[in-house]
């Protein structure tokens, strides 16, 4: 069995952790371990209240199990984070015992070095899906603690993986080679997208003029000026995803009040295909920062999987996609902030060349989550042919 310590709850945003473990479970049994939760957690994050309902250990699918460890209030305060890690380690060993599985591999996809040794004797891979040292302020934890945890994980893990070229190179500079395992996409989710029912809450939006669209969290990581520029240029702009109330509330209200802008709020991953049908160009407008430069936004590949054109901020991850695949430079347009709006206008006005939609989808299929899961399985020394039938 593989134990995967995720940085997000399994039933939260269907991001890297969830997508990878769903596919790893086709190669070997997986126990997904959520970040720990206490009785006080729902007071700060009400959307997690449901996690306390039901037993801590649950079966999600065939060969995929989920553990929701319980913690004491103030789980990540100085000093208490050691107690929390000890509780999670014990709960993980108990869960594996209840399932009657021998744990042979562990993935730590967080910066919690206290999870090292959770299962003695198991091969451990540290998988950095973000630069949490640079992003410590975003998650409300001390940067110094994140730095010490990162260095301990780099020193003690059996193998290291990094989500982006910037993180991979940073780890190499720190004396540890890392396998690059970027984010992927789910092309199968967009099969039949062009005949999907038009979303009822769009009421004709994008029917008469091609629209640009953004899918994801609208927070401090996003360049609000780019979104404002696209709207000010008169282009129809669709925003799908939650807005952080603390991030530029007045600017966001003014943006969504424009007649050519439609904001849907949060939508689940399963709900996305009809909304992507309504756009011609997908936007990945990230602000330049150390945290963003080390990230690998999922949305760029998801737009391509849906057959849509892409304009993305010129992050190292976008450049890697353009340079690592022969078709990348033609299918992904990268721009700095000052040229982003012009590029969006050009893509909206351009006629798609014959076969462009198919080429985008084939490109995305070469970067799907199954490929990423197999790369991670190789680091874990998991060979499908050696996995016994349950």
PDB file of C-alpha atoms in Angstrom, residues 23-260:
ATOM      1  CA  UNK A  23      -4.736   7.311 -10.572  1.00  0.00           C
ATOM      2  CA  UNK A  24      -2.141   5.810  -8.232  1.00  0.00           C
ATOM      3  CA  UNK A  25      -4.929   3.607  -6.875  1.00  0.00           C
ATOM      4  CA  UNK A  26      -5.044   1.871 -10.265  1.00  0.00           C
ATOM      5  CA  UNK A  27      -1.424   0.790  -9.694  1.00  0.00           C
ATOM      6  CA  UNK A  28      -1.505  -0.097  -5.989  1.00  0.00           C
ATOM      7  CA  UNK A  29      -3.794   0.361  -2.965  1.00  0.00           C
ATOM      8  CA  UNK A  30      -3.594   3.911  -1.614  1.00  0.00           C
ATOM      9  CA  UNK A  31      -4.350   5.444   1.778  1.00  0.00           C
ATOM     10  CA  UNK A  32      -4.866   9.200   1.361  1.00  0.00           C
ATOM     11  CA  UNK A  33      -4.221  11.096   4.608  1.00  0.00           C
ATOM     12  CA  UNK A  34      -5.948  14.484   4.899  1.00  0.00           C
ATOM     13  CA  UNK A  35      -4.411  17.378   6.823  1.00  0.00           C
ATOM     14  CA  UNK A  36      -5.472  16.865  10.459  1.00  0.00           C
ATOM     15  CA  UNK A  37      -8.674  18.462  11.690  1.00  0.00           C
ATOM     16  CA  UNK A  38      -9.818  19.429  15.184  1.00  0.00           C
ATOM     17  CA  UNK A  39     -13.179  20.377  16.654  1.00  0.00           C
ATOM     18  CA  UNK A  40     -12.076  24.015  16.363  1.00  0.00           C
ATOM     19  CA  UNK A  41     -11.248  23.816  12.642  1.00  0.00           C
ATOM     20  CA  UNK A  42     -14.838  24.298  11.373  1.00  0.00           C
ATOM     21  CA  UNK A  43     -15.077  27.543  13.350  1.00  0.00           C
ATOM     22  CA  UNK A  44     -12.324  29.012  11.163  1.00  0.00           C
ATOM     23  CA  UNK A  45     -13.142  27.091   7.973  1.00  0.00           C
ATOM     24  CA  UNK A  46     -16.845  26.202   7.995  1.00  0.00           C
ATOM     25  CA  UNK A  47     -16.600  24.337   4.680  1.00  0.00           C
ATOM     26  CA  UNK A  48     -14.629  21.616   6.516  1.00  0.00           C
ATOM     27  CA  UNK A  49     -17.330  20.955   9.100  1.00  0.00           C
ATOM     28  CA  UNK A  50     -18.558  17.892   7.195  1.00  0.00           C
ATOM     29  CA  UNK A  51     -15.152  16.246   7.577  1.00  0.00           C
ATOM     30  CA  UNK A  52     -15.941  15.549  11.228  1.00  0.00           C
ATOM     31  CA  UNK A  53     -19.083  13.622  10.301  1.00  0.00           C
ATOM     32  CA  UNK A  54     -18.560   9.900  10.073  1.00  0.00           C
ATOM     33  CA  UNK A  55     -15.540   7.740  10.879  1.00  0.00           C
ATOM     34  CA  UNK A  56     -11.968   8.975  10.385  1.00  0.00           C
ATOM     35  CA  UNK A  57     -11.154   6.044   8.055  1.00  0.00           C
ATOM     36  CA  UNK A  58     -13.297   5.776   4.929  1.00  0.00           C
ATOM     37  CA  UNK A  59     -13.284   3.880   1.662  1.00  0.00           C
ATOM     38  CA  UNK A  60     -13.458   6.244  -1.322  1.00  0.00           C
ATOM     39  CA  UNK A  61     -13.201   3.737  -4.159  1.00  0.00           C
ATOM     40  CA  UNK A  62     -11.769   0.351  -4.949  1.00  0.00           C
ATOM     41  CA  UNK A  63      -8.264   0.276  -3.459  1.00  0.00           C
ATOM     42  CA  UNK A  64      -8.525   3.929  -2.366  1.00  0.00           C
ATOM     43  CA  UNK A  65      -9.018   4.819   1.291  1.00  0.00           C
ATOM     44  CA  UNK A  66      -9.121   8.134   3.099  1.00  0.00           C
ATOM     45  CA  UNK A  67      -8.001   8.954   6.620  1.00  0.00           C
ATOM     46  CA  UNK A  68      -9.062  12.189   8.349  1.00  0.00           C
ATOM     47  CA  UNK A  69      -6.765  12.436  11.386  1.00  0.00           C
ATOM     48  CA  UNK A  70      -8.038  14.228  14.478  1.00  0.00           C
ATOM     49  CA  UNK A  71      -5.869  16.844  16.150  1.00  0.00           C
ATOM     50  CA  UNK A  72      -5.972  19.095  19.177  1.00  0.00           C
ATOM     51  CA  UNK A  73      -6.986  22.769  18.821  1.00  0.00           C
ATOM     52  CA  UNK A  74      -4.112  25.012  17.745  1.00  0.00           C
ATOM     53  CA  UNK A  75      -2.590  22.136  15.798  1.00  0.00           C
ATOM     54  CA  UNK A  76       0.060  24.228  14.027  1.00  0.00           C
ATOM     55  CA  UNK A  77       1.017  26.644  16.772  1.00  0.00           C
ATOM     56  CA  UNK A  78       4.700  26.625  17.800  1.00  0.00           C
ATOM     57  CA  UNK A  79       5.386  23.439  19.716  1.00  0.00           C
ATOM     58  CA  UNK A  80       1.938  21.987  19.083  1.00  0.00           C
ATOM     59  CA  UNK A  81       2.880  21.079  15.514  1.00  0.00           C
ATOM     60  CA  UNK A  82       5.154  18.337  16.919  1.00  0.00           C
ATOM     61  CA  UNK A  83       2.229  16.873  18.876  1.00  0.00           C
ATOM     62  CA  UNK A  84       0.045  17.066  15.763  1.00  0.00           C
ATOM     63  CA  UNK A  85       2.606  15.205  13.652  1.00  0.00           C
ATOM     64  CA  UNK A  86       2.867  12.472  16.297  1.00  0.00           C
ATOM     65  CA  UNK A  87      -0.926  12.056  16.322  1.00  0.00           C
ATOM     66  CA  UNK A  88      -1.009  11.809  12.521  1.00  0.00           C
ATOM     67  CA  UNK A  89       1.800   9.242  12.447  1.00  0.00           C
ATOM     68  CA  UNK A  90       0.010   7.070  15.004  1.00  0.00           C
ATOM     69  CA  UNK A  91      -3.365   7.374  13.242  1.00  0.00           C
ATOM     70  CA  UNK A  92      -1.752   6.404   9.932  1.00  0.00           C
ATOM     71  CA  UNK A  93      -0.151   3.264  11.342  1.00  0.00           C
ATOM     72  CA  UNK A  94      -3.420   2.288  13.020  1.00  0.00           C
ATOM     73  CA  UNK A  95      -5.383   2.817   9.789  1.00  0.00           C
ATOM     74  CA  UNK A  96      -2.967   0.672   7.772  1.00  0.00           C
ATOM     75  CA  UNK A  97      -3.271  -2.013  10.413  1.00  0.00           C
ATOM     76  CA  UNK A  98      -7.062  -1.939  10.275  1.00  0.00           C
ATOM     77  CA  UNK A  99      -6.913  -2.315   6.502  1.00  0.00           C
ATOM     78  CA  UNK A 100      -4.548  -5.266   6.821  1.00  0.00           C
ATOM     79  CA  UNK A 101      -2.131  -3.723   4.334  1.00  0.00           C
ATOM     80  CA  UNK A 102       1.642  -3.569   4.411  1.00  0.00           C
ATOM     81  CA  UNK A 103       2.814  -0.050   3.612  1.00  0.00           C
ATOM     82  CA  UNK A 104       5.782  -0.131   1.246  1.00  0.00           C
ATOM     83  CA  UNK A 105       5.838   3.499   0.079  1.00  0.00           C
ATOM     84  CA  UNK A 106       5.001   6.932   1.490  1.00  0.00           C
ATOM     85  CA  UNK A 107       4.495  10.232  -0.332  1.00  0.00           C
ATOM     86  CA  UNK A 108       4.809  13.428   1.714  1.00  0.00           C
ATOM     87  CA  UNK A 109       3.199  16.179  -0.361  1.00  0.00           C
ATOM     88  CA  UNK A 110       3.420  18.774   2.411  1.00  0.00           C
ATOM     89  CA  UNK A 111       6.246  20.561   4.204  1.00  0.00           C
ATOM     90  CA  UNK A 112       5.554  18.676   7.471  1.00  0.00           C
ATOM     91  CA  UNK A 113       8.861  17.006   8.260  1.00  0.00           C
ATOM     92  CA  UNK A 114       7.231  15.468  11.326  1.00  0.00           C
ATOM     93  CA  UNK A 115       5.657  12.915   8.984  1.00  0.00           C
ATOM     94  CA  UNK A 116       9.047  11.382   8.226  1.00  0.00           C
ATOM     95  CA  UNK A 117       9.162   7.904   9.693  1.00  0.00           C
ATOM     96  CA  UNK A 118       5.381   7.622   9.867  1.00  0.00           C
ATOM     97  CA  UNK A 119       5.729   4.069   8.562  1.00  0.00           C
ATOM     98  CA  UNK A 120       9.140   2.637   9.487  1.00  0.00           C
ATOM     99  CA  UNK A 121      10.845   0.821   6.641  1.00  0.00           C
ATOM    100  CA  UNK A 122       8.682   2.298   3.865  1.00  0.00           C
ATOM    101  CA  UNK A 123      10.313   4.102   0.954  1.00  0.00           C
ATOM    102  CA  UNK A 124       9.569   7.813   1.339  1.00  0.00           C
ATOM    103  CA  UNK A 125       9.242  10.377  -1.450  1.00  0.00           C
ATOM    104  CA  UNK A 126       9.043  14.080  -0.655  1.00  0.00           C
ATOM    105  CA  UNK A 127       6.879  15.667  -3.374  1.00  0.00           C
ATOM    106  CA  UNK A 128       6.970  19.474  -3.356  1.00  0.00           C
ATOM    107  CA  UNK A 129       3.814  20.708  -5.098  1.00  0.00           C
ATOM    108  CA  UNK A 130       4.450  24.350  -4.124  1.00  0.00           C
ATOM    109  CA  UNK A 131       7.202  26.488  -2.647  1.00  0.00           C
ATOM    110  CA  UNK A 132       5.755  26.793   0.841  1.00  0.00           C
ATOM    111  CA  UNK A 133       8.762  28.743   2.063  1.00  0.00           C
ATOM    112  CA  UNK A 134       7.950  31.527  -0.393  1.00  0.00           C
ATOM    113  CA  UNK A 135       4.230  31.059   0.290  1.00  0.00           C
ATOM    114  CA  UNK A 136       4.411  30.869   4.075  1.00  0.00           C
ATOM    115  CA  UNK A 137       2.607  34.176   4.433  1.00  0.00           C
ATOM    116  CA  UNK A 138      -0.266  32.925   2.266  1.00  0.00           C
ATOM    117  CA  UNK A 139      -0.880  29.929   4.528  1.00  0.00           C
ATOM    118  CA  UNK A 140      -0.179  31.741   7.780  1.00  0.00           C
ATOM    119  CA  UNK A 141       2.839  29.726   8.941  1.00  0.00           C
ATOM    120  CA  UNK A 142       6.348  30.946   9.836  1.00  0.00           C
ATOM    121  CA  UNK A 143       8.724  30.972   6.877  1.00  0.00           C
ATOM    122  CA  UNK A 144      11.612  29.864   9.087  1.00  0.00           C
ATOM    123  CA  UNK A 145       9.696  26.759  10.163  1.00  0.00           C
ATOM    124  CA  UNK A 146       8.868  25.950   6.541  1.00  0.00           C
ATOM    125  CA  UNK A 147      12.514  26.400   5.571  1.00  0.00           C
ATOM    126  CA  UNK A 148      13.760  24.049   8.285  1.00  0.00           C
ATOM    127  CA  UNK A 149      11.106  21.459   7.387  1.00  0.00           C
ATOM    128  CA  UNK A 150      12.021  21.627   3.692  1.00  0.00           C
ATOM    129  CA  UNK A 151      15.698  21.115   4.415  1.00  0.00           C
ATOM    130  CA  UNK A 152      14.954  18.176   6.698  1.00  0.00           C
ATOM    131  CA  UNK A 153      12.738  16.554   4.078  1.00  0.00           C
ATOM    132  CA  UNK A 154      15.371  17.045   1.393  1.00  0.00           C
ATOM    133  CA  UNK A 155      18.002  15.477   3.610  1.00  0.00           C
ATOM    134  CA  UNK A 156      16.042  12.446   4.814  1.00  0.00           C
ATOM    135  CA  UNK A 157      13.625  11.437   2.045  1.00  0.00           C
ATOM    136  CA  UNK A 158      14.641   8.469  -0.087  1.00  0.00           C
ATOM    137  CA  UNK A 159      13.708  10.383  -3.234  1.00  0.00           C
ATOM    138  CA  UNK A 160      12.505  13.885  -4.069  1.00  0.00           C
ATOM    139  CA  UNK A 161      10.037  15.146  -6.676  1.00  0.00           C
ATOM    140  CA  UNK A 162       9.249  18.732  -7.603  1.00  0.00           C
ATOM    141  CA  UNK A 163       6.256  20.091  -9.461  1.00  0.00           C
ATOM    142  CA  UNK A 164       8.065  22.785 -11.445  1.00  0.00           C
ATOM    143  CA  UNK A 165      11.419  23.563 -13.066  1.00  0.00           C
ATOM    144  CA  UNK A 166      12.040  26.384 -10.599  1.00  0.00           C
ATOM    145  CA  UNK A 167      11.606  24.074  -7.583  1.00  0.00           C
ATOM    146  CA  UNK A 168      13.659  21.317  -9.231  1.00  0.00           C
ATOM    147  CA  UNK A 169      16.519  23.720  -9.871  1.00  0.00           C
ATOM    148  CA  UNK A 170      16.287  25.163  -6.361  1.00  0.00           C
ATOM    149  CA  UNK A 171      16.571  21.698  -4.830  1.00  0.00           C
ATOM    150  CA  UNK A 172      19.518  20.884  -7.090  1.00  0.00           C
ATOM    151  CA  UNK A 173      21.249  24.053  -5.901  1.00  0.00           C
ATOM    152  CA  UNK A 174      20.693  22.791  -2.351  1.00  0.00           C
ATOM    153  CA  UNK A 175      22.491  19.578  -3.193  1.00  0.00           C
ATOM    154  CA  UNK A 176      19.520  17.279  -3.828  1.00  0.00           C
ATOM    155  CA  UNK A 177      18.489  15.978  -7.231  1.00  0.00           C
ATOM    156  CA  UNK A 178      14.740  15.971  -7.798  1.00  0.00           C
ATOM    157  CA  UNK A 179      12.545  14.318 -10.394  1.00  0.00           C
ATOM    158  CA  UNK A 180      10.233  16.845 -12.012  1.00  0.00           C
ATOM    159  CA  UNK A 181       6.611  15.657 -11.896  1.00  0.00           C
ATOM    160  CA  UNK A 182       4.450  18.552 -13.103  1.00  0.00           C
ATOM    161  CA  UNK A 183       0.728  18.904 -12.686  1.00  0.00           C
ATOM    162  CA  UNK A 184      -1.379  17.202 -15.328  1.00  0.00           C
ATOM    163  CA  UNK A 185      -4.911  17.280 -16.674  1.00  0.00           C
ATOM    164  CA  UNK A 186      -7.933  15.058 -17.192  1.00  0.00           C
ATOM    165  CA  UNK A 187      -8.702  15.012 -20.943  1.00  0.00           C
ATOM    166  CA  UNK A 188     -11.486  12.477 -20.437  1.00  0.00           C
ATOM    167  CA  UNK A 189     -13.463  15.069 -18.471  1.00  0.00           C
ATOM    168  CA  UNK A 190     -13.915  17.147 -21.642  1.00  0.00           C
ATOM    169  CA  UNK A 191     -15.069  14.487 -24.054  1.00  0.00           C
ATOM    170  CA  UNK A 192     -18.201  15.820 -25.746  1.00  0.00           C
ATOM    171  CA  UNK A 193     -17.588  19.341 -24.437  1.00  0.00           C
ATOM    172  CA  UNK A 194     -18.706  20.984 -27.689  1.00  0.00           C
ATOM    173  CA  UNK A 195     -22.177  19.454 -27.362  1.00  0.00           C
ATOM    174  CA  UNK A 196     -22.507  19.989 -23.607  1.00  0.00           C
ATOM    175  CA  UNK A 197     -25.655  21.870 -22.529  1.00  0.00           C
ATOM    176  CA  UNK A 198     -25.112  25.609 -22.318  1.00  0.00           C
ATOM    177  CA  UNK A 199     -24.902  26.629 -18.638  1.00  0.00           C
ATOM    178  CA  UNK A 200     -28.264  28.097 -17.596  1.00  0.00           C
ATOM    179  CA  UNK A 201     -26.627  30.838 -15.511  1.00  0.00           C
ATOM    180  CA  UNK A 202     -24.814  32.244 -18.563  1.00  0.00           C
ATOM    181  CA  UNK A 203     -28.056  33.106 -20.388  1.00  0.00           C
ATOM    182  CA  UNK A 204     -26.569  33.547 -23.836  1.00  0.00           C
ATOM    183  CA  UNK A 205     -23.192  34.876 -22.668  1.00  0.00           C
ATOM    184  CA  UNK A 206     -20.560  34.137 -25.312  1.00  0.00           C
ATOM    185  CA  UNK A 207     -23.066  33.121 -27.965  1.00  0.00           C
ATOM    186  CA  UNK A 208     -22.628  36.093 -30.274  1.00  0.00           C
ATOM    187  CA  UNK A 209     -18.964  36.998 -29.576  1.00  0.00           C
ATOM    188  CA  UNK A 210     -16.001  34.796 -28.604  1.00  0.00           C
ATOM    189  CA  UNK A 211     -15.217  35.081 -24.907  1.00  0.00           C
ATOM    190  CA  UNK A 212     -12.125  34.777 -22.761  1.00  0.00           C
ATOM    191  CA  UNK A 213     -12.372  32.851 -19.522  1.00  0.00           C
ATOM    192  CA  UNK A 214     -10.572  32.290 -16.243  1.00  0.00           C
ATOM    193  CA  UNK A 215     -11.161  29.210 -14.066  1.00  0.00           C
ATOM    194  CA  UNK A 216      -9.791  29.059 -10.527  1.00  0.00           C
ATOM    195  CA  UNK A 217      -9.450  30.940  -7.267  1.00  0.00           C
ATOM    196  CA  UNK A 218      -9.363  34.713  -7.643  1.00  0.00           C
ATOM    197  CA  UNK A 219      -6.931  35.724  -4.929  1.00  0.00           C
ATOM    198  CA  UNK A 220      -3.617  37.480  -4.377  1.00  0.00           C
ATOM    199  CA  UNK A 221      -1.870  35.104  -6.785  1.00  0.00           C
ATOM    200  CA  UNK A 222      -3.902  36.405  -9.730  1.00  0.00           C
ATOM    201  CA  UNK A 223      -3.006  39.592 -11.608  1.00  0.00           C
ATOM    202  CA  UNK A 224      -6.227  41.555 -11.209  1.00  0.00           C
ATOM    203  CA  UNK A 225      -4.910  44.215 -13.591  1.00  0.00           C
ATOM    204  CA  UNK A 226      -4.875  41.701 -16.439  1.00  0.00           C
ATOM    205  CA  UNK A 227      -8.502  40.712 -15.846  1.00  0.00           C
ATOM    206  CA  UNK A 228      -9.458  44.388 -15.663  1.00  0.00           C
ATOM    207  CA  UNK A 229      -7.565  45.059 -18.891  1.00  0.00           C
ATOM    208  CA  UNK A 230      -9.356  42.269 -20.770  1.00  0.00           C
ATOM    209  CA  UNK A 231     -12.719  43.596 -19.599  1.00  0.00           C
ATOM    210  CA  UNK A 232     -11.809  47.229 -20.345  1.00  0.00           C
ATOM    211  CA  UNK A 233     -10.905  46.223 -23.905  1.00  0.00           C
ATOM    212  CA  UNK A 234     -14.541  45.196 -24.329  1.00  0.00           C
ATOM    213  CA  UNK A 235     -13.961  41.452 -24.587  1.00  0.00           C
ATOM    214  CA  UNK A 236     -16.565  39.146 -22.998  1.00  0.00           C
ATOM    215  CA  UNK A 237     -14.922  37.773 -19.851  1.00  0.00           C
ATOM    216  CA  UNK A 238     -16.123  34.736 -17.907  1.00  0.00           C
ATOM    217  CA  UNK A 239     -14.843  34.175 -14.357  1.00  0.00           C
ATOM    218  CA  UNK A 240     -15.454  30.732 -12.837  1.00  0.00           C
ATOM    219  CA  UNK A 241     -14.342  30.201  -9.276  1.00  0.00           C
ATOM    220  CA  UNK A 242     -14.436  31.687  -5.786  1.00  0.00           C
ATOM    221  CA  UNK A 243     -13.124  35.131  -4.920  1.00  0.00           C
ATOM    222  CA  UNK A 244     -11.103  35.712  -1.767  1.00  0.00           C
ATOM    223  CA  UNK A 245     -13.074  38.478   0.000  1.00  0.00           C
ATOM    224  CA  UNK A 246      -9.842  39.948   1.362  1.00  0.00           C
ATOM    225  CA  UNK A 247      -8.291  40.413  -2.080  1.00  0.00           C
ATOM    226  CA  UNK A 248      -9.084  43.760  -3.723  1.00  0.00           C
ATOM    227  CA  UNK A 249     -12.806  43.680  -2.839  1.00  0.00           C
ATOM    228  CA  UNK A 250     -13.627  47.075  -4.376  1.00  0.00           C
ATOM    229  CA  UNK A 251     -11.778  46.315  -7.612  1.00  0.00           C
ATOM    230  CA  UNK A 252     -13.434  42.931  -7.876  1.00  0.00           C
ATOM    231  CA  UNK A 253     -16.914  44.413  -7.370  1.00  0.00           C
ATOM    232  CA  UNK A 254     -16.213  46.971 -10.087  1.00  0.00           C
ATOM    233  CA  UNK A 255     -14.893  44.274 -12.427  1.00  0.00           C
ATOM    234  CA  UNK A 256     -17.889  41.980 -12.044  1.00  0.00           C
ATOM    235  CA  UNK A 257     -20.298  44.904 -12.392  1.00  0.00           C
ATOM    236  CA  UNK A 258     -19.207  45.423 -16.002  1.00  0.00           C
ATOM    237  CA  UNK A 259     -21.852  44.308 -18.504  1.00  0.00           C
ATOM    238  CA  UNK A 260     -19.353  42.200 -20.463  1.00  0.00           C
TER     239      UNK A 260
END
